[in-house]
Coordinates of C-alpha atoms and ligand atoms in Angstrom, one line a residue:
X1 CA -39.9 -51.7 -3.6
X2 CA -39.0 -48.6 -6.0
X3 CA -40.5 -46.5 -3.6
X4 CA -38.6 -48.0 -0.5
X5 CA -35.2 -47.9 -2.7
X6 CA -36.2 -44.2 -3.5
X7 CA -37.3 -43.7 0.0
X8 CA -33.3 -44.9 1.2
X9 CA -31.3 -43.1 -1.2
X10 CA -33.5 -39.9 -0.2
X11 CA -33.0 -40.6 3.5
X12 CA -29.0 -41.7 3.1
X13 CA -28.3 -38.5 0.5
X14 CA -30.1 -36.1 3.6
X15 CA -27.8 -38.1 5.7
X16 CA -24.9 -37.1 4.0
X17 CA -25.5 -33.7 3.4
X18 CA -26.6 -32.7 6.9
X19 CA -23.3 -34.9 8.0
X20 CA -21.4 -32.7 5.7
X21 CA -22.9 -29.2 6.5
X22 CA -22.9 -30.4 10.6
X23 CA -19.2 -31.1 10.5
X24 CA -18.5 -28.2 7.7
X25 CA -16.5 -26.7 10.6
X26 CA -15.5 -29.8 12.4
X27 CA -13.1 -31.2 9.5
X28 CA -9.7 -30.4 9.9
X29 CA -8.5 -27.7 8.7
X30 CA -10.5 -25.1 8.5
X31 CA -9.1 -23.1 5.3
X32 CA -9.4 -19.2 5.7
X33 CA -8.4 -17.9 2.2
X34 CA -6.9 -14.7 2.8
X35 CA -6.5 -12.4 -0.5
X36 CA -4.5 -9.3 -1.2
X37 CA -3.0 -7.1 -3.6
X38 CA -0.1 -5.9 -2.3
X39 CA 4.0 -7.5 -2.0
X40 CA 4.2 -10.0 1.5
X41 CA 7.0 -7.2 1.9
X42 CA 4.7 -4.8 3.2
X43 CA 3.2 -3.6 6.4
X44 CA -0.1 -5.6 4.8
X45 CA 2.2 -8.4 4.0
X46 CA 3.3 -8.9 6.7
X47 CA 0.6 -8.3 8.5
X48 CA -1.4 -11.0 6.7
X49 CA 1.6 -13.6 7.1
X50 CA 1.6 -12.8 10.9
X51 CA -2.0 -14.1 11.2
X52 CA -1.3 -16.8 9.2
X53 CA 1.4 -18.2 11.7
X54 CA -0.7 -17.6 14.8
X55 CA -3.8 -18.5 13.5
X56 CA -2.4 -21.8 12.9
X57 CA -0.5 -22.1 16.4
X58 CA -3.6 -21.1 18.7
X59 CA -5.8 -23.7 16.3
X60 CA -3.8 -26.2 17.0
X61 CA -3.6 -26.9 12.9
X62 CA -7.5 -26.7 13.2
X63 CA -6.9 -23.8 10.9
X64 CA -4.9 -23.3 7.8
X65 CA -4.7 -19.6 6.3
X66 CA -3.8 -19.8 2.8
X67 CA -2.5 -15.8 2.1
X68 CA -2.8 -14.9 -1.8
X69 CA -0.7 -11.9 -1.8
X70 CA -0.4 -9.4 -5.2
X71 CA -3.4 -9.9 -6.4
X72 CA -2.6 -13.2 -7.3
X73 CA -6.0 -14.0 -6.6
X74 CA -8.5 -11.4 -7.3
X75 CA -7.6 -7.1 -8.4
X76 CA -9.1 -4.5 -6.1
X77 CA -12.9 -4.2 -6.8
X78 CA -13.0 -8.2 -7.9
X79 CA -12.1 -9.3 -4.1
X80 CA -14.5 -6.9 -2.9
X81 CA -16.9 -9.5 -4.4
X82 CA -15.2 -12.4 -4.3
X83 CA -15.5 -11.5 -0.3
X84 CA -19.1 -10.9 -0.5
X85 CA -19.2 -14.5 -2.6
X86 CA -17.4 -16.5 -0.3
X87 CA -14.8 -17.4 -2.8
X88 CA -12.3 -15.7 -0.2
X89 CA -13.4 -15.5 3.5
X90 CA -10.7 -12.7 4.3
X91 CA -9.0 -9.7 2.6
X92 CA -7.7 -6.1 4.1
X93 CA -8.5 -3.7 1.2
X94 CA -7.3 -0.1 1.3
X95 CA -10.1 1.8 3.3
X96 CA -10.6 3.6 0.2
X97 CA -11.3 0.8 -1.6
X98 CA -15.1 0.4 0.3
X99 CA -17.1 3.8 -1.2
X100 CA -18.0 1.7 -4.3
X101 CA -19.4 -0.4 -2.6
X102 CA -21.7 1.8 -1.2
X103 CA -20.0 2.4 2.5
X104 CA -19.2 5.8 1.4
X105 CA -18.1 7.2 4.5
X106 CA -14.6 4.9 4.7
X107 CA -13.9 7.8 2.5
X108 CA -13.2 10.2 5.2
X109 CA -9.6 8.8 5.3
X110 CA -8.9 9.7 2.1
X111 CA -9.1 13.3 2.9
X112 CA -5.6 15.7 2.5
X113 CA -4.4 16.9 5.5
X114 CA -6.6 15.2 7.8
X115 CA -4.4 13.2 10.4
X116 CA -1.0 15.1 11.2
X117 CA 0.5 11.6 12.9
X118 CA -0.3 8.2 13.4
X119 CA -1.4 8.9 16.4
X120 CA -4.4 10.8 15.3
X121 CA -5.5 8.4 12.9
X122 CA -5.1 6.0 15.7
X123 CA -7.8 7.7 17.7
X124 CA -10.1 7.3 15.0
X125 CA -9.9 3.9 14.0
X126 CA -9.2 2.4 17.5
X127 CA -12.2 4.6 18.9
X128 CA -16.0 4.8 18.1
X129 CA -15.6 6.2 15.0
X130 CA -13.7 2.8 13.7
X131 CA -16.4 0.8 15.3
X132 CA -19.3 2.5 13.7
X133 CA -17.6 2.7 10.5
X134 CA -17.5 -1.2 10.7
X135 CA -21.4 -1.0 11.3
X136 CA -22.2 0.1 8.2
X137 CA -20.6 -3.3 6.5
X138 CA -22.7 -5.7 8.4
X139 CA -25.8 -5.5 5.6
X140 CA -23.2 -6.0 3.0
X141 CA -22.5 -9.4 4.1
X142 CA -19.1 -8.3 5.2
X143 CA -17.6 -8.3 8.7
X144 CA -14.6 -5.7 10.1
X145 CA -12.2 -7.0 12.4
X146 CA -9.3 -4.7 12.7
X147 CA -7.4 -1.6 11.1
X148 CA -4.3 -1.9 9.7
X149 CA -1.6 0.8 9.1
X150 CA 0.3 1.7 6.2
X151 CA 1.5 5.1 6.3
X152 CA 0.9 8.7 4.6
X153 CA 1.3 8.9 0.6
X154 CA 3.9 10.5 -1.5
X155 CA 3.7 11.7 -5.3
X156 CA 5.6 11.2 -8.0
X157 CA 5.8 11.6 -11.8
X158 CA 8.5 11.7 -14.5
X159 CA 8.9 15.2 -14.3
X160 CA 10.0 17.2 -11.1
X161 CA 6.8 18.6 -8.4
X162 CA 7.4 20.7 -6.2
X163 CA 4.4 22.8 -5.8
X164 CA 0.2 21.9 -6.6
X165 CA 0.9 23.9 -10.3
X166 CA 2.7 21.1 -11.4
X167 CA 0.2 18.8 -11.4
X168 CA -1.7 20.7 -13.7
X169 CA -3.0 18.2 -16.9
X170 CA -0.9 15.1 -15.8
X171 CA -2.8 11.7 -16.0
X172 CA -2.5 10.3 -12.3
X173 CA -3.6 7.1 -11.3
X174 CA -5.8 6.9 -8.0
X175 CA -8.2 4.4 -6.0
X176 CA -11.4 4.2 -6.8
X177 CA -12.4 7.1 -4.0
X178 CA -14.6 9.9 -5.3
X179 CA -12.4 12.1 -2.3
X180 CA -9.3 11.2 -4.2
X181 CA -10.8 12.2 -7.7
X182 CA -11.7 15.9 -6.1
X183 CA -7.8 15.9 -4.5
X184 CA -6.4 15.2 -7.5
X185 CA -8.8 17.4 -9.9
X186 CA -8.2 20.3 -7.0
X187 CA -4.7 20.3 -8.1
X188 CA -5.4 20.4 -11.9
X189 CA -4.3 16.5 -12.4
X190 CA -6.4 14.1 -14.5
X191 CA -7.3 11.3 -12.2
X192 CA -7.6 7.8 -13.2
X193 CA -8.9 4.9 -11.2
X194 CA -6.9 1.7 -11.8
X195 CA -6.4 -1.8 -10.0
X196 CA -3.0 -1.3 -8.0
X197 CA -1.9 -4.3 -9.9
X198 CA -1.7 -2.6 -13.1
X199 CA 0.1 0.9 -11.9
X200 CA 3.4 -0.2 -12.5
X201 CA 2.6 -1.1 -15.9
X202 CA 0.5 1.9 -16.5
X203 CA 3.5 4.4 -15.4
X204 CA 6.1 2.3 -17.7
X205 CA 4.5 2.9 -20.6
X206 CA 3.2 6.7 -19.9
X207 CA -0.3 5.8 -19.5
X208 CA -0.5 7.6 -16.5
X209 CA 2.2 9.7 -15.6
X210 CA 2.3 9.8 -11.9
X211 CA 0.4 8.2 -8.6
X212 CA 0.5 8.8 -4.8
X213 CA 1.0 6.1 -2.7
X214 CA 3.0 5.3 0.6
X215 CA 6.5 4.0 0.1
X216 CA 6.3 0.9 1.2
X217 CA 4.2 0.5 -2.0
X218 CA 5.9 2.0 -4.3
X219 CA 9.4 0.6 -3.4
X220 CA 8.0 -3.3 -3.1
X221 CA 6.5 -2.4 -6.7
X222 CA 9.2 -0.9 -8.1
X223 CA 7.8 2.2 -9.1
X224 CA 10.6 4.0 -8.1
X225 CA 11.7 2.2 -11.4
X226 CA 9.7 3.9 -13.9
X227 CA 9.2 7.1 -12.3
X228 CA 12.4 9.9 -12.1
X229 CA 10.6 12.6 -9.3
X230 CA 9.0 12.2 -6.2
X231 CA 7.9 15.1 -3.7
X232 CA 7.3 13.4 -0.1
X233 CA 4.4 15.6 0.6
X234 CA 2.5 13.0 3.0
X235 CA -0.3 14.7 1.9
X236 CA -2.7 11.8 2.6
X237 CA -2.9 8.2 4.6
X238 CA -3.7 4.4 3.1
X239 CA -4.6 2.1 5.5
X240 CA -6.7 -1.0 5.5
X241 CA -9.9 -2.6 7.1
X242 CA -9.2 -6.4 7.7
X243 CA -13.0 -8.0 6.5
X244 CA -14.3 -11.0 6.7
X245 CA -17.1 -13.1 5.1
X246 CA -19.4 -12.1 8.0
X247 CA -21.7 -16.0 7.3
X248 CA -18.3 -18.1 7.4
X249 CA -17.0 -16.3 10.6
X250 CA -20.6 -16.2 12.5
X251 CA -20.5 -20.5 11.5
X252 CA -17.3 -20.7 13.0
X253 CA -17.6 -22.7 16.4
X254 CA -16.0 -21.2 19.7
X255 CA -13.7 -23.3 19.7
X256 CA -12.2 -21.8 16.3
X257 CA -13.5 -18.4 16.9
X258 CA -11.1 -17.5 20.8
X259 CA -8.0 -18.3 19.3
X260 CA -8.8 -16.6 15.6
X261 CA -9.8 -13.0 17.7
X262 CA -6.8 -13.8 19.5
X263 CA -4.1 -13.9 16.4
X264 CA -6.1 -11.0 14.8
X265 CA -5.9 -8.8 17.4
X266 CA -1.7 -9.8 17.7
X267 CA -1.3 -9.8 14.3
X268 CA -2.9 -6.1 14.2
X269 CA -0.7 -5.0 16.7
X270 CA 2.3 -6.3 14.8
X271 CA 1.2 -4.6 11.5
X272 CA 0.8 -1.6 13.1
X273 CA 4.1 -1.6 14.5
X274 CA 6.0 -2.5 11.9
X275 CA 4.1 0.2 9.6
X276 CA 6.5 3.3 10.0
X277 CA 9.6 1.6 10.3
X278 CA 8.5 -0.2 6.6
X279 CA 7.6 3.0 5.1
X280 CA 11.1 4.8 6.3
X281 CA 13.3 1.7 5.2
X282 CA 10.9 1.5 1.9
X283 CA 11.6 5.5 1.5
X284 CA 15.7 5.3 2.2
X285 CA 16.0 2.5 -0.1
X286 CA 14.2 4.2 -3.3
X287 CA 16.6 7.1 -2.2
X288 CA 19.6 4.9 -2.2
X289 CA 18.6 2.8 -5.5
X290 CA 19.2 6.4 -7.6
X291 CA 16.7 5.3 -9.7
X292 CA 14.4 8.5 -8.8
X293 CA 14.8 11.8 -6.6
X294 CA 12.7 12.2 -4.0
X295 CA 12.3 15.7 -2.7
X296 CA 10.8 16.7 0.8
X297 CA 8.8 20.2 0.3
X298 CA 9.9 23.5 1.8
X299 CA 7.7 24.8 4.6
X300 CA 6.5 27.6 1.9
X301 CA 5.6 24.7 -0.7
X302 CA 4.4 22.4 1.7
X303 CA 2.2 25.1 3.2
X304 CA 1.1 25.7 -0.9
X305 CA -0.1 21.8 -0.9
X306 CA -2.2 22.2 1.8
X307 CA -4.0 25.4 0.6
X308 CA -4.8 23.5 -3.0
X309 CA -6.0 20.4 -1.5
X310 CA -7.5 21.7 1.7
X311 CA -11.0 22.8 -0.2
X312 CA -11.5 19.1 -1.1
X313 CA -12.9 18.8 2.6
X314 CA -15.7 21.0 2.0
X315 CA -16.5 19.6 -1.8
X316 CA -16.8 16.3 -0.4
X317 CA -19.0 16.8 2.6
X318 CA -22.1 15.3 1.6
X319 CA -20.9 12.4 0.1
X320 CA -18.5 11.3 2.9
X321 CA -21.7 12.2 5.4
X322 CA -22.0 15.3 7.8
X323 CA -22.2 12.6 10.7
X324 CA -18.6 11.0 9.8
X325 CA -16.9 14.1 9.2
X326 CA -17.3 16.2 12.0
X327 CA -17.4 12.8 14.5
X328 CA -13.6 12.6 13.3
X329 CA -13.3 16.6 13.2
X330 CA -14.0 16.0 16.9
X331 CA -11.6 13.4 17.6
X332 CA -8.5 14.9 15.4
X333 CA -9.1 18.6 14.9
X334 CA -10.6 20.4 11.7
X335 CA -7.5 20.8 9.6
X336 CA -9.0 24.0 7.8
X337 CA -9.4 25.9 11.7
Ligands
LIG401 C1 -3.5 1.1 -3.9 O1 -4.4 0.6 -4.6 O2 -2.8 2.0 -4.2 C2 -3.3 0.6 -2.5 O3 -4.5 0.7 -1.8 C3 -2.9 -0.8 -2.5 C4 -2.9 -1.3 -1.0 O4 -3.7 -2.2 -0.8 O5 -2.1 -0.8 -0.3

């Protein structure tokens, strides 16, 4: 009798949890946590919101995308794992954001000078260079889907730059790329890696005194608030990889899977659209708050960047990988040639 009662409750608890784990996908919705650490008023932002909208038209509701925005959720390196957990089953961290985790070679964008438009930073990551960048995530549990744009990076500080010599001993805040640490040590800055989350903070109260980042950044995080120079050197570019849990999106059925590739690859070309027009309005409106003064370098200055920061290419070699380097050299031009 005990053993027949035993033997039931075995057999209906199985029951249940194969039921469960069978229709894991089939309840409605499906809830794709998307985490971030940036304003929705970016390109990112709105990028992420984009998805959210289509993914939940072409599911039918099947879907539901919750987006965490500002690191509301998780700071930079704790997503990263959160990802890798399945706490979140999709973020779009900064592409300098993955050498820390050991895919070292994402650091190639991170170089100075490397991509004089969009255009050339669009051949990379829409061509084989992208793809087998996303390769090298698979082992990691993690899965790429699509590059996102931002834009190229400015400086800033509470003193006035103009040329690489005044950088010399001020405490900058960077992402945690070891390409970024050699840019900024090349121009005699201390670097400091910090959560984005915390840089306004950090330049308010003189922690740091200065960072680089793209406008659209800056402006949506009110830096422009706390910091009284910028020079727009462009000297650099932040965009993102959008990830996913590579387990949770394998498990998804067809079905769910069609129209989810389907809003991803819209919503990419909507991010991507909206990235330069976001960046200029972001730019004009830090201009037009005269809260800081943001200075474009002469030809003779800008040229004087480029000749401090250019050497960071060759420093770095090894650890971005040989392979990567010149495989984007190739698509782009070598910037020091
Ligand atoms: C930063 O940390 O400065 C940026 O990567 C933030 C972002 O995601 O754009």
């Amino acid at each position: 009798m005990t053993i027949h009662r035993r033997g039931f409750v075995f057999a209906a608890t199985m029951g249940l949890a194969l039921g469960v784990a069978g229709s894991a996908f089939a309840q409605n919705p499906v809830i794709i946590k998307f985490s971030h650490v940036v304003a929705p008023n970016t390109p990112k932002g709105k990028g992420a919101d984009k998805f959210k909208e289509l993914a939940e038209k072409y599911t039918g509701g099947k879907v539901k995308v919750e987006v965490y925005p500002n690191s509301q959720l998780y700071k930079d390196k704790e997503e990263l794992e959160a990802l890798q957990l399945g706490s979140v089953q999709m973020l779009a961290p900064s592409l300098a954001k993955f050498g820390p985790l050991g895919a070292r070679e994402f650091e190639v964008f991170d170089l100075p000078f490397l991509f004089k438009d969009r255009a050339a930073l669009q051949k990379v990551t829409k061509g084989e260079v992208g793809k087998k960048l996303f390769d090298k995530l698979s082992d990691k549990g993690i899965t790429g889907l699509a590059y996102w744009d931002n834009g190229f990076k400015i400086l800033s500080a509470n003193k006035p730059i103009r040329l690489p010599t005044d950088m010399q001993g001020l405490k900058v805040r960077i992402q945690s790329s070891k390409v970024l640490d050699a840019q900024m040590r090349a121009v005699g800055a201390i670097p400091q890696v910090m959560a984005f989350s915390e840089v306004y903070q950090a330049l308010s109260t003189g922690v740091v005194d200065g960072e680089e980042n793209t406008p659209s950044n800056k402006f949506t995080q009110k830096m422009h608030e706390v910091q009284k120079h910028m020079l727009a050197t462009n000297h650099g570019y932040i965009g993102y990889a959008v990830i996913v849990n590579k387990k949770f999106w394998d498990g998804l059925p067809a079905d769910l899977r069609a129209p989810l590739d389907k809003a991803m690859l819209e919503a990419t070309d909507y991010a991507n659209d909206i990235s330069t027009k976001e960046n200029d309005e972001a730019l004009a409106a830090m201009k037009a708050s005269g809260k800081t003064e943001i200075t474009t370098p002469t030809p003779d200055e800008y040229k004087a960047w480029v000749k401090a920061m250019l050497p960071v290419h060759q420093e770095v070699a090894n650890r971005v990988g040989a392979q990567t380097l010149e495989a984007v050299y190739a698509v782009v031009g070598d910037p020091r040639k």
